[in-house]
Coordinates of N, CA and C in Angstrom, one line a residue:
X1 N -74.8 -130.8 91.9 CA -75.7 -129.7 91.7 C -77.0 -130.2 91.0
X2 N -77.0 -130.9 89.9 CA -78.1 -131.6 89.6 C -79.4 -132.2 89.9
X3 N -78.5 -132.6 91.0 CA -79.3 -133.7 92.1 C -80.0 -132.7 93.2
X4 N -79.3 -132.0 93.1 CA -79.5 -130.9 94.7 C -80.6 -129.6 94.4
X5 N -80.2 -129.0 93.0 CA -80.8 -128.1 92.7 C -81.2 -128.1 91.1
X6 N -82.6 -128.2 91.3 CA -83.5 -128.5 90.5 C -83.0 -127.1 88.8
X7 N -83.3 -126.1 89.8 CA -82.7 -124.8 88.8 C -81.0 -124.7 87.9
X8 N -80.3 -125.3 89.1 CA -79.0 -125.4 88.3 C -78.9 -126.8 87.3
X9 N -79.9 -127.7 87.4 CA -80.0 -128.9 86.5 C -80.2 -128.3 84.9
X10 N -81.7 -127.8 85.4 CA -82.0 -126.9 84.0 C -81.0 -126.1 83.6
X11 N -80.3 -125.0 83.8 CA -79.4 -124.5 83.6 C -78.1 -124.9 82.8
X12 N -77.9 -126.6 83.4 CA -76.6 -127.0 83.1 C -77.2 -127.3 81.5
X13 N -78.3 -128.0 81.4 CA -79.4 -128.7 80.1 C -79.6 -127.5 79.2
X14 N -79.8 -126.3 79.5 CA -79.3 -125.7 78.6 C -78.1 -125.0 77.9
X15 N -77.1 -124.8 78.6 CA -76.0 -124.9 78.5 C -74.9 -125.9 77.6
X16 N -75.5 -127.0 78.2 CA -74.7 -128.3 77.1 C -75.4 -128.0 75.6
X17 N -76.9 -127.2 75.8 CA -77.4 -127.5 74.5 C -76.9 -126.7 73.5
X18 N -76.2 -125.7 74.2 CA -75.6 -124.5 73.5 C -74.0 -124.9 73.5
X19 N -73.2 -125.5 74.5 CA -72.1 -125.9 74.5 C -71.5 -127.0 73.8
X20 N -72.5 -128.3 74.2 CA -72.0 -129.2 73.6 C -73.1 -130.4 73.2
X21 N -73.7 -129.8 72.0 CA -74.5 -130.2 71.4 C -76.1 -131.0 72.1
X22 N -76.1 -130.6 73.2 CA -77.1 -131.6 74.1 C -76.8 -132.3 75.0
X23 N -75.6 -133.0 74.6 CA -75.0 -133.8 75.3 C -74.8 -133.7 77.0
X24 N -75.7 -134.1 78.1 CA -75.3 -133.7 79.3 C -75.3 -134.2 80.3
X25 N -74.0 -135.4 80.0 CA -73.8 -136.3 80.7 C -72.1 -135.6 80.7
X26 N -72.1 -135.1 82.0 CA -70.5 -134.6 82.2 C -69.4 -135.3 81.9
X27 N -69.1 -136.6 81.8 CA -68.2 -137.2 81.9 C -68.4 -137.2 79.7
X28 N -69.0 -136.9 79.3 CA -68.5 -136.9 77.6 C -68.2 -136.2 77.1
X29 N -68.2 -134.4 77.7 CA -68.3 -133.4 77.3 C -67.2 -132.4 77.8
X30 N -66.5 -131.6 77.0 CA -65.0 -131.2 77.3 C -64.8 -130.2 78.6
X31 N -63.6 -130.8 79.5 CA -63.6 -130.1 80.8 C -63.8 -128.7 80.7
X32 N -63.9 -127.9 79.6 CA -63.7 -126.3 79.5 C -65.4 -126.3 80.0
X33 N -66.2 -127.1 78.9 CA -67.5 -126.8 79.2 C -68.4 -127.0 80.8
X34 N -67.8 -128.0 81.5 CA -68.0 -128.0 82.8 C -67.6 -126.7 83.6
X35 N -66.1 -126.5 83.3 CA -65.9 -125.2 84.0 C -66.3 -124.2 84.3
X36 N -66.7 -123.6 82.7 CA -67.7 -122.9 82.1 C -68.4 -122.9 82.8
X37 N -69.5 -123.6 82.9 CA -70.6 -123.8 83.8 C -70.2 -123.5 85.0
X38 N -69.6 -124.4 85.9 CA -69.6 -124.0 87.3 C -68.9 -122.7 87.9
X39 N -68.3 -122.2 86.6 CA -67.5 -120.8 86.9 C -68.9 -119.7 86.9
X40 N -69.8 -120.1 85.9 CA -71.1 -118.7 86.1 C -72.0 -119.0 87.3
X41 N -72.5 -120.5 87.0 CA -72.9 -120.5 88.4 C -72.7 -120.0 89.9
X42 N -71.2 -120.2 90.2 CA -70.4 -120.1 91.3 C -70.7 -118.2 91.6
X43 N -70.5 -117.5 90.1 CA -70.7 -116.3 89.9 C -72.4 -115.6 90.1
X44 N -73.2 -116.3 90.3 CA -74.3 -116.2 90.5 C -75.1 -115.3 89.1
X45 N -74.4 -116.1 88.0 CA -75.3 -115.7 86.2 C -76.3 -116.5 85.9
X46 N -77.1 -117.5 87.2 CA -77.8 -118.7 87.1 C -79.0 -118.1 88.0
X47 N -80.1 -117.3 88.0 CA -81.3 -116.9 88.7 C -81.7 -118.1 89.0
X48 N -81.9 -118.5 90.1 CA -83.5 -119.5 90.8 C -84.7 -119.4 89.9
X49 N -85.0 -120.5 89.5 CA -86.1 -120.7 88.9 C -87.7 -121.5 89.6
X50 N -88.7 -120.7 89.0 CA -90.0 -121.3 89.4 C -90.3 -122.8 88.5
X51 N -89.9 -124.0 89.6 CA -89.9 -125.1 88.8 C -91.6 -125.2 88.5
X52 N -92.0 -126.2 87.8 CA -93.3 -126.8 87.3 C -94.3 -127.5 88.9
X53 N -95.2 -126.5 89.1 CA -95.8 -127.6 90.4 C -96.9 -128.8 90.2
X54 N -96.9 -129.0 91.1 CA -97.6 -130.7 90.9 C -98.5 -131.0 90.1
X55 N -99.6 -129.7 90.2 CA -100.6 -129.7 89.4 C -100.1 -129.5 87.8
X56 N -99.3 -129.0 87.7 CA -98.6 -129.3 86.4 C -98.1 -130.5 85.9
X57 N -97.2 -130.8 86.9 CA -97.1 -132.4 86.0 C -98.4 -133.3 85.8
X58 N -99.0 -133.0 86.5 CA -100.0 -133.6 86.6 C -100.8 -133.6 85.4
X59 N -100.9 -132.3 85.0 CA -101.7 -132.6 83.8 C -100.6 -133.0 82.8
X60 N -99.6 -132.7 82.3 CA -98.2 -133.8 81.6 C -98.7 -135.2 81.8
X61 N -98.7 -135.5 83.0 CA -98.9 -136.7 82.4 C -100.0 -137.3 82.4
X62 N -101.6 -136.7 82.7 CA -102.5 -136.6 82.1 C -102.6 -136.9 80.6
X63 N -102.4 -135.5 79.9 CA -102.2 -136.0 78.4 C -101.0 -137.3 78.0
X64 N -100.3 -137.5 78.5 CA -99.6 -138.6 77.8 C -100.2 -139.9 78.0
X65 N -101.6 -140.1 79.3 CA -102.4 -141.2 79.1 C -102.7 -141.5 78.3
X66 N -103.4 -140.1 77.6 CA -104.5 -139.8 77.2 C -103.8 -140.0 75.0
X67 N -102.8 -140.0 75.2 CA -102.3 -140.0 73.8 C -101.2 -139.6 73.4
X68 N -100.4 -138.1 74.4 CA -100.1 -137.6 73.9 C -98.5 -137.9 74.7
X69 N -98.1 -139.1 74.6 CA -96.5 -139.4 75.2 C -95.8 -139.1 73.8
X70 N -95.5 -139.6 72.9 CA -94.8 -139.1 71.7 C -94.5 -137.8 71.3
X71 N -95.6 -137.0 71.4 CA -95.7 -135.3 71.7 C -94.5 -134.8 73.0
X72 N -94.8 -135.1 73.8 CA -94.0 -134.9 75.5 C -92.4 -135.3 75.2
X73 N -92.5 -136.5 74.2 CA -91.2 -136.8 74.5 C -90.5 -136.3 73.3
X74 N -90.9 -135.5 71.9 CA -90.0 -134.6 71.4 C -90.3 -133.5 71.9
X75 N -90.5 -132.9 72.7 CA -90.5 -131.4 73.3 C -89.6 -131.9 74.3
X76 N -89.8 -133.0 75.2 CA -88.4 -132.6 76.3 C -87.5 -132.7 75.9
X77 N -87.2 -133.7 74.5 CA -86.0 -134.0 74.2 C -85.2 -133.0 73.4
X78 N -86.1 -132.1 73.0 CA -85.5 -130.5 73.0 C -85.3 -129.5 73.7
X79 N -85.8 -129.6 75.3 CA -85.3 -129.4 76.7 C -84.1 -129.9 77.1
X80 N -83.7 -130.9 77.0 CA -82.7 -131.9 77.5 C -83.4 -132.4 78.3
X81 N -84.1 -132.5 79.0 CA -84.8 -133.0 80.5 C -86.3 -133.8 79.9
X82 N -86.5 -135.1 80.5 CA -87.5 -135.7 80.3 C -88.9 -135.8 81.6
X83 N -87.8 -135.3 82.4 CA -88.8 -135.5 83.9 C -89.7 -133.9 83.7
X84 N -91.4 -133.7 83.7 CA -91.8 -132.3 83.6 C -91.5 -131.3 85.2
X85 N -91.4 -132.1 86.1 CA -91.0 -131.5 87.6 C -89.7 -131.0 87.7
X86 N -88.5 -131.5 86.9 CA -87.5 -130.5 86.5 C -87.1 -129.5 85.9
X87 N -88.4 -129.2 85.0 CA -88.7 -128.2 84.0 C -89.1 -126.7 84.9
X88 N -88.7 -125.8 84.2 CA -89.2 -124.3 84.8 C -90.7 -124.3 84.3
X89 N -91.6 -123.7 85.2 CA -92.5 -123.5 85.3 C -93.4 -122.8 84.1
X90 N -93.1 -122.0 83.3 CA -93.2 -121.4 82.4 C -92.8 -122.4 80.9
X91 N -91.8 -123.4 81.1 CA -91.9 -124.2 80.0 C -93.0 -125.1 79.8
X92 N -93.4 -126.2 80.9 CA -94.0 -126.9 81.3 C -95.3 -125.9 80.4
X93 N -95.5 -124.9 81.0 CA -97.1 -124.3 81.1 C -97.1 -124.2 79.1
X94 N -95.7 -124.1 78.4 CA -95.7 -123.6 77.0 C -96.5 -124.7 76.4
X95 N -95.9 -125.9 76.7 CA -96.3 -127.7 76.2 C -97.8 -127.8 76.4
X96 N -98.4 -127.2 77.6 CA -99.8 -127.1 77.7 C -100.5 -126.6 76.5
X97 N -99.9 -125.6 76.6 CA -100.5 -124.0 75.8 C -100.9 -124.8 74.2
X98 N -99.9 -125.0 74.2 CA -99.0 -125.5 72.6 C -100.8 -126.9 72.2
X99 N -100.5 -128.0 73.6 CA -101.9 -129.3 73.4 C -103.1 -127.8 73.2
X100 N -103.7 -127.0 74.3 CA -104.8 -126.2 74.1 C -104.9 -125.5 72.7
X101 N -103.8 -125.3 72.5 CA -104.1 -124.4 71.1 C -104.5 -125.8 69.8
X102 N -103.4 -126.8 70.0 CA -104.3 -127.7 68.8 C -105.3 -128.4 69.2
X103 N -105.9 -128.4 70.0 CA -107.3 -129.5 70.7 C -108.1 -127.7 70.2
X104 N -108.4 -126.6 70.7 CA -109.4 -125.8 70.4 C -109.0 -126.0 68.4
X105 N -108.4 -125.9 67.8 CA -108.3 -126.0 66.1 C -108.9 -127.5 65.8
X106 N -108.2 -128.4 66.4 CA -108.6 -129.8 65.5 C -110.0 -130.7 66.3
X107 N -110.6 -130.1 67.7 CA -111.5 -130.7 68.4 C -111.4 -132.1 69.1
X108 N -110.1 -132.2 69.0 CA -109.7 -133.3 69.7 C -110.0 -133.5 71.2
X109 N -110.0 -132.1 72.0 CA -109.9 -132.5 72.8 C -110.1 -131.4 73.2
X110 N -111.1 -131.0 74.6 CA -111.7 -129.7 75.3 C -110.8 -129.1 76.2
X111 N -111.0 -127.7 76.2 CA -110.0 -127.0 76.8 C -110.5 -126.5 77.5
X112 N -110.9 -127.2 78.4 CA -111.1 -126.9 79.8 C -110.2 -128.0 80.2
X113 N -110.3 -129.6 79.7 CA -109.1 -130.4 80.3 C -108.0 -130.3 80.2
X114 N -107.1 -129.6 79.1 CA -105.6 -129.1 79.3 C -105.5 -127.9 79.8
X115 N -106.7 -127.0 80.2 CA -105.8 -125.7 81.1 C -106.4 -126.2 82.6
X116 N -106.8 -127.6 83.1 CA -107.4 -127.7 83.9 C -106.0 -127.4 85.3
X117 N -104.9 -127.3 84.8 CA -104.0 -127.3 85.8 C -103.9 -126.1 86.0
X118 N -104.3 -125.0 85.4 CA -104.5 -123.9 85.6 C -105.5 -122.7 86.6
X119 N -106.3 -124.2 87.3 CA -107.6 -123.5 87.6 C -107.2 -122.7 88.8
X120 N -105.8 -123.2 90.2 CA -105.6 -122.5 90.8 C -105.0 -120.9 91.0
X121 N -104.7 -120.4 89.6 CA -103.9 -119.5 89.4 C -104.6 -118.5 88.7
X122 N -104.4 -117.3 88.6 CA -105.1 -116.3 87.8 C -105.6 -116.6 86.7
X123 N -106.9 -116.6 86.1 CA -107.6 -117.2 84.7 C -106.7 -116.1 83.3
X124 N -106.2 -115.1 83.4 CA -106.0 -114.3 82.4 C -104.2 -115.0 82.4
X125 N -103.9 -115.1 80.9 CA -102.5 -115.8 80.4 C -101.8 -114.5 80.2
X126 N -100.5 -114.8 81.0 CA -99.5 -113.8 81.2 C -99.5 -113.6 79.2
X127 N -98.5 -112.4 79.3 CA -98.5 -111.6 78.1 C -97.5 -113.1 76.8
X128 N -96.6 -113.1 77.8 CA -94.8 -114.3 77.7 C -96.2 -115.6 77.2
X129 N -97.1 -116.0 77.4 CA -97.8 -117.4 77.2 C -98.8 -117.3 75.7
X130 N -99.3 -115.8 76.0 CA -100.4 -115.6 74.8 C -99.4 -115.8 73.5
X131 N -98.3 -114.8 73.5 CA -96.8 -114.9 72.8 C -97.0 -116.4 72.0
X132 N -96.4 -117.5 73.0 CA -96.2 -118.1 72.5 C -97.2 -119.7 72.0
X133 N -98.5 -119.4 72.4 CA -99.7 -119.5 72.0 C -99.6 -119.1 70.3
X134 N -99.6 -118.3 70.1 CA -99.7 -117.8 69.2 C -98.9 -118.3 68.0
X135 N -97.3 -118.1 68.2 CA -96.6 -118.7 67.3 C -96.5 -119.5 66.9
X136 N -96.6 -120.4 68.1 CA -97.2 -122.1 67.8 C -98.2 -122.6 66.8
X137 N -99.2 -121.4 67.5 CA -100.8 -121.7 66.3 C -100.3 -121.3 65.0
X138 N -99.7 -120.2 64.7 CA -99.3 -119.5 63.2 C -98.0 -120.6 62.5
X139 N -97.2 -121.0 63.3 CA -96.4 -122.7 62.3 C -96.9 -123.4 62.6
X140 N -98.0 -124.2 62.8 CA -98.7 -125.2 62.2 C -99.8 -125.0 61.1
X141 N -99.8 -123.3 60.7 CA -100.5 -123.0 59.8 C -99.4 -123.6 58.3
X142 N -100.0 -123.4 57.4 CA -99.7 -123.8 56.1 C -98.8 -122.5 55.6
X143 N -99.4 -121.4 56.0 CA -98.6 -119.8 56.0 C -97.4 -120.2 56.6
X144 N -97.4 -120.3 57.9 CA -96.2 -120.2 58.5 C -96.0 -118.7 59.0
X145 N -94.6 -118.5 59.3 CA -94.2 -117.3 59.7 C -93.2 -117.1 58.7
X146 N -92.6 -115.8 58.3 CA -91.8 -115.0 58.1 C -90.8 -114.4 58.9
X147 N -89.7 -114.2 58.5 CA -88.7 -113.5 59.2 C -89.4 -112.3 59.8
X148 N -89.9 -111.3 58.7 CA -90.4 -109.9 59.2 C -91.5 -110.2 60.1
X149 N -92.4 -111.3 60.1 CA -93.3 -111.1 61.0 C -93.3 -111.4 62.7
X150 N -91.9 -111.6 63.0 CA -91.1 -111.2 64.5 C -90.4 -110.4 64.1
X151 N -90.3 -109.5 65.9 CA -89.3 -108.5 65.7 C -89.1 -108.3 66.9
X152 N -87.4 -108.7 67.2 CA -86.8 -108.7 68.4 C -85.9 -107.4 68.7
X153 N -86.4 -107.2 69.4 CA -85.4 -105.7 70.4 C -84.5 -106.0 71.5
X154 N -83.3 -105.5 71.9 CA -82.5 -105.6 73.0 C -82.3 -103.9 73.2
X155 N -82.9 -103.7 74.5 CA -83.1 -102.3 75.0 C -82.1 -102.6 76.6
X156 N -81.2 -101.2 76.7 CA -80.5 -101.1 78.3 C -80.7 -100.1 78.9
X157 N -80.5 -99.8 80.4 CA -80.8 -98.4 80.9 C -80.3 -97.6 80.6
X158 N -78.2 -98.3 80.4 CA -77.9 -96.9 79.8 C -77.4 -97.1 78.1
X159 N -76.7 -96.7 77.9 CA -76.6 -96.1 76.4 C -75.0 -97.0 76.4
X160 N -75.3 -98.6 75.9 CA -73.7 -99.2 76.0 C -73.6 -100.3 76.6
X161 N -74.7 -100.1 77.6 CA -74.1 -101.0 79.3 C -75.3 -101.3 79.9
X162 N -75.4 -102.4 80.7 CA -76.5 -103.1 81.0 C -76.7 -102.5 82.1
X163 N -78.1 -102.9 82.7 CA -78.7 -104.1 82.5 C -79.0 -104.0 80.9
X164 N -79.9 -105.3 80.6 CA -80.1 -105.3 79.5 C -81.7 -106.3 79.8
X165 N -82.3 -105.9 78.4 CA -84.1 -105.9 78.5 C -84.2 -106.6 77.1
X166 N -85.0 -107.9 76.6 CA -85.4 -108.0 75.3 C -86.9 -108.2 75.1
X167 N -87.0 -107.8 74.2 CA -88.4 -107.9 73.9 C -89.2 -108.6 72.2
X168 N -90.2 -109.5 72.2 CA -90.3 -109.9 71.3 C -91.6 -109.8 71.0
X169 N -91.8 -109.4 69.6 CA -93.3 -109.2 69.4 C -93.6 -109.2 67.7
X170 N -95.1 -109.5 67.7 CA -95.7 -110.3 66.9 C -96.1 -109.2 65.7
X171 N -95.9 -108.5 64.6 CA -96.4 -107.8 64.1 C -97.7 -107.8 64.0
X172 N -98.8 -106.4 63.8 CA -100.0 -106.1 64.5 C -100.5 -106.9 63.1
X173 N -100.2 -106.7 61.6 CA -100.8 -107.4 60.9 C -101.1 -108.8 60.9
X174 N -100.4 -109.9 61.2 CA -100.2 -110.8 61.3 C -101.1 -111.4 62.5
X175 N -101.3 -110.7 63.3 CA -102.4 -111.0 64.5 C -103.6 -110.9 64.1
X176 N -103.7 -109.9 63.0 CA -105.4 -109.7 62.9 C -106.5 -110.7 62.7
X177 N -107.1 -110.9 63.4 CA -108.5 -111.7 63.0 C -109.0 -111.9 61.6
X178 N -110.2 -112.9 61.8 CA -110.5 -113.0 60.2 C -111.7 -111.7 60.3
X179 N -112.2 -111.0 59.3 CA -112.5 -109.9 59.1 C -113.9 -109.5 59.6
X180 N -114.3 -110.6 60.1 CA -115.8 -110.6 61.1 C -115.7 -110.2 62.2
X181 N -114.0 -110.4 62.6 CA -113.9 -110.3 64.0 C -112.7 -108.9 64.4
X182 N -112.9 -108.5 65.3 CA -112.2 -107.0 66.0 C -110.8 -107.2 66.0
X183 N -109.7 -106.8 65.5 CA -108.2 -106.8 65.2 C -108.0 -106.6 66.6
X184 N -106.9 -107.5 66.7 CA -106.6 -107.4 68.5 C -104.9 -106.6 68.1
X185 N -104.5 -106.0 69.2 CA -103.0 -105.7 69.2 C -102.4 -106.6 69.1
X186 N -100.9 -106.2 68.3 CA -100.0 -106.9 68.3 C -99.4 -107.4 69.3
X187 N -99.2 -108.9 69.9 CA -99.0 -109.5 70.9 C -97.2 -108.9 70.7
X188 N -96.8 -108.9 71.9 CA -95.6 -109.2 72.4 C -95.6 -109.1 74.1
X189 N -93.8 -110.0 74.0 CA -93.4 -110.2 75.9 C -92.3 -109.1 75.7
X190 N -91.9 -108.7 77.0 CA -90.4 -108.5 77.6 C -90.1 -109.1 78.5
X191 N -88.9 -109.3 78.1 CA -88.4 -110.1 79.5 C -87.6 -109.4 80.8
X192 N -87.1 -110.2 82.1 CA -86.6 -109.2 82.6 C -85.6 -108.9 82.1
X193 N -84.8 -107.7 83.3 CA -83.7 -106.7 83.4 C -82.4 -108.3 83.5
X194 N -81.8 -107.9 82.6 CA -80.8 -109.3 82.7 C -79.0 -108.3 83.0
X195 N -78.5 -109.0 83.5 CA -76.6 -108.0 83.3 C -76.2 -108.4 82.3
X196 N -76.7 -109.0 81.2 CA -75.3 -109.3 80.3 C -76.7 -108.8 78.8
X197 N -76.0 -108.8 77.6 CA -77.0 -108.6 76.3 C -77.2 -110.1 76.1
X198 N -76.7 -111.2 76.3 CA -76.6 -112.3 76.1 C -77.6 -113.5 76.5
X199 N -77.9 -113.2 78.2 CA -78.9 -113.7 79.1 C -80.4 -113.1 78.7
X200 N -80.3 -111.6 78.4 CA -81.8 -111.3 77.8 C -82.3 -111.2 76.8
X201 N -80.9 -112.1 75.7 CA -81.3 -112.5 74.2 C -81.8 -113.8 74.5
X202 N -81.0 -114.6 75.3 CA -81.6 -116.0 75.7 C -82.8 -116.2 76.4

């Protein structure tokens, strides 16, 4: 499956990361946890995913010419996955997000060159990116974040029983500008409609 499908690789990589410590090399890790795995898979609790396209890696490994390989390689290594074309599409785009947010703060580096992989796709950043833009920029502040300053919801259609919907958002204070500039809303994503409370906490 690994080899075959790109989506169930990722899947298995986060799975071990939750099962068996990271570890995801089948042959170290206890037969239950394999099972595990191929029993949801088989069950179809593993959606297809939008892997990372070319122009994406591309800029990956753009920045790591450019300096930023030591960066790339603790972020994957908290992925499990070091290759960025195995990565879901929306991760890959986070690692971007994450270089554009500190090159626009420290001037390192112009941000037109890290969203440059961006240019075929709609210019406005899905709601899920600004998200986590953001949190990124607020823990590398000296502040930091607070418990209360997230606040996660798990919402279902019916009253008990899935689907199930979570949603994560940024308190409106905590967002506000410095006082020259117009208070923007409080950022948050939802994610999809998931069957289990567990897949839309994840």
């Amino acid at each position: 499956l690994r080899k075959t499908d790109a989506s169930a690789a990722w899947h298995w990589g986060q799975h071990c990361s939750q099962k068996a410590m990271g570890i995801a090399n089948p042959k170290r890790v206890p037969g239950r946890v394999v099972l595990e795995f191929l029993d949801s898979y088989a069950a179809g609790a593993y959606e297809p995913l939008q892997m990372a396209s070319p122009e994406l890696v591309a800029a990956v490994v753009a920045l790591q010419r450019r300096g930023a390989t030591p960066r790339w390689r603790r972020f994957a290594a908290a992925q499990g996955i070091s290759d960025p074309a195995r990565m879901p599409e929306d991760v890959v785009k986070r690692f971007l997000d994450e270089c554009q947010a500190d090159a626009q703060e420290d001037g390192e580096l112009a941000e037109s060159e890290v969203a440059s992989a961006d240019a075929d796709e709609e210019p406005a950043q899905s709601s899920k990116t600004k998200l986590n833009a953001a949190i990124a920029k607020r823990l590398r502040r000296k502040r930091g974040l607070k418990k209360e300053d997230v606040v996660y919801a798990v919402t279902s259609e019916s009253e008990g029983s899935g689907p199930y919907r979570a949603t994560v958002t940024l308190t409106e204070d905590l967002n506000k500008k410095k006082a020259s500039s117009r208070a923007t809303l409080a950022l948050s994503y939802t994610g999809d409609w998931q069957s289990s409370k567990k897949t839309a906490e994840e």
